Amino acid sequence: MEQDLLVIKDLCTQFKTDRGVFPAVSGLDITIRKGEILCIVGESGSGKTVASLSLMQLLPSSGSIASGQIRFEGTDLLKLKKKEIGQIRGKSIAMIFQDPMVALDPVFTCGSQIVEAIRIHDKRSYAAARERTLELLKLVGIAHPERVFDAYPHELSGGMCQRIMIAMALSCNPKLLIADEPTTALDVTVQAQILELLKRIRDELGMSIMLITHDLGVVAEMADRVAVMYAGKIMEVGDARTVFKQPQHPYTQGLLKSIPHLDREGERLYSISGSVPSISAMPEGCRFAPRCPHAAELCRRREPQMIAGDGGCFVRCWMLDQAWEEEEAG
Ligand SMILES: Nc1ncnc2c1ncn2[C@@H]1O[C@H](COP(=O)(O)OP(=O)(O)OP(=O)(O)O)[C@@H](O)[C@H]1O
Ligand SMILES: [Mg+2]
């Protein structure tokens, strides 16, 4: 569709380990529309980071994309040469990471790092790049851009460094910003400010944002659409409000039930028993079946397909599948 910026189809990313080669992400379908914030949510080990690194083709050497398509503005990124991918990365697609302190170089001032980032893709003079850097620092809500330009990362707070990272990511006007847990290293008030900033940037610049988080509170605050990921697969995807109001997959239901409510103080917090399977020990059938309160024999035997659920959502669950009875009988 015209409004789709990024379409990932049937992506499979695998890792070579000492016990063999195993897929960490398989049959992954994700679409991001122009100007929207899509949140990818799921427990630790679901494959959220692997999905985003695949998209940027920044996988570690033990990882590789076995199959699939990643179409960005109609071009399949997997068919591009290394150099062409490099041009898209950082120019059309930019990424910010969980820990800004790791991503920023401690021996250069913050300003000079952004200037560098600008000049990689844009052959403008140092003076012009500096001017642009100061503008970007202002855009990300830094009150004294000149002062921060000359500061080293360790002289600034974590929240401030994350703003610098965002400024750097924005330096080439990307169409898609990927943010992998951009606020988990920050305390809650700073987290709220950074999320607010991301939203404002989206509104002002009209870019799309793929926001990766394990925090449903962040999803509720930010997402236009949400994709719930489990064990390398999307289990449910749809409009965020619809998913929150009427979660259809038992995994989504479990995640929502485990959010603490301030008004229910003293109540015992629900948690989904068990944990995400490792890539070398994926269960047969539905990957969530071993932890699912509704799992039936069929769920443990055959993998469910993604089907259209209520409210425009798509859900990977046998319970909602018309083919259930036929399969059961067969
Ligand atoms: N380099 C690697 N070699 C082998 N397995 C890996 C490698 N990187 C990731 N994996 C496995 O792939 C799966 C998905 O990992 P991933 O880091 O994408 O999870 P995640 O959803 O981002 O989790 P978190 O919320 O903890 O960041 C995990 O089972 C992980 O152990
Ligand atoms: Mg991760």
PDB file of C-alpha atoms in Angstrom, residues 4-9 69-79:
ATOM      1  CA  ASP A   4       3.300   1.507   3.992  1.00  0.00           C
ATOM      2  CA  LEU A   5       6.857   2.632   4.631  1.00  0.00           C
ATOM      3  CA  LEU A   6       8.296  -0.706   5.631  1.00  0.00           C
ATOM      4  CA  VAL A   7       6.981  -4.164   4.927  1.00  0.00           C
ATOM      5  CA  ILE A   8       8.763  -7.156   6.446  1.00  0.00           C
ATOM      6  CA  LYS A   9       7.552 -10.460   5.045  1.00  0.00           C
ATOM      7  CA  GLN A  69      11.825  -9.757   2.405  1.00  0.00           C
ATOM      8  CA  ILE A  70      12.386  -6.346   3.950  1.00  0.00           C
ATOM      9  CA  ARG A  71      10.811  -3.781   1.655  1.00  0.00           C
ATOM     10  CA  PHE A  72      11.512  -0.161   2.489  1.00  0.00           C
ATOM     11  CA  GLU A  73       9.678   2.299   0.231  1.00  0.00           C
ATOM     12  CA  GLY A  74       9.232  -0.555  -2.191  1.00  0.00           C
ATOM     13  CA  THR A  75      12.915  -1.618  -2.327  1.00  0.00           C
ATOM     14  CA  ASP A  76      13.930  -4.981  -0.889  1.00  0.00           C
ATOM     15  CA  LEU A  77      16.799  -4.127   1.453  1.00  0.00           C
ATOM     16  CA  LEU A  78      17.992  -7.726   1.378  1.00  0.00           C
ATOM     17  CA  LYS A  79      18.787  -7.378  -2.316  1.00  0.00           C
TER      18      LYS A  79
END
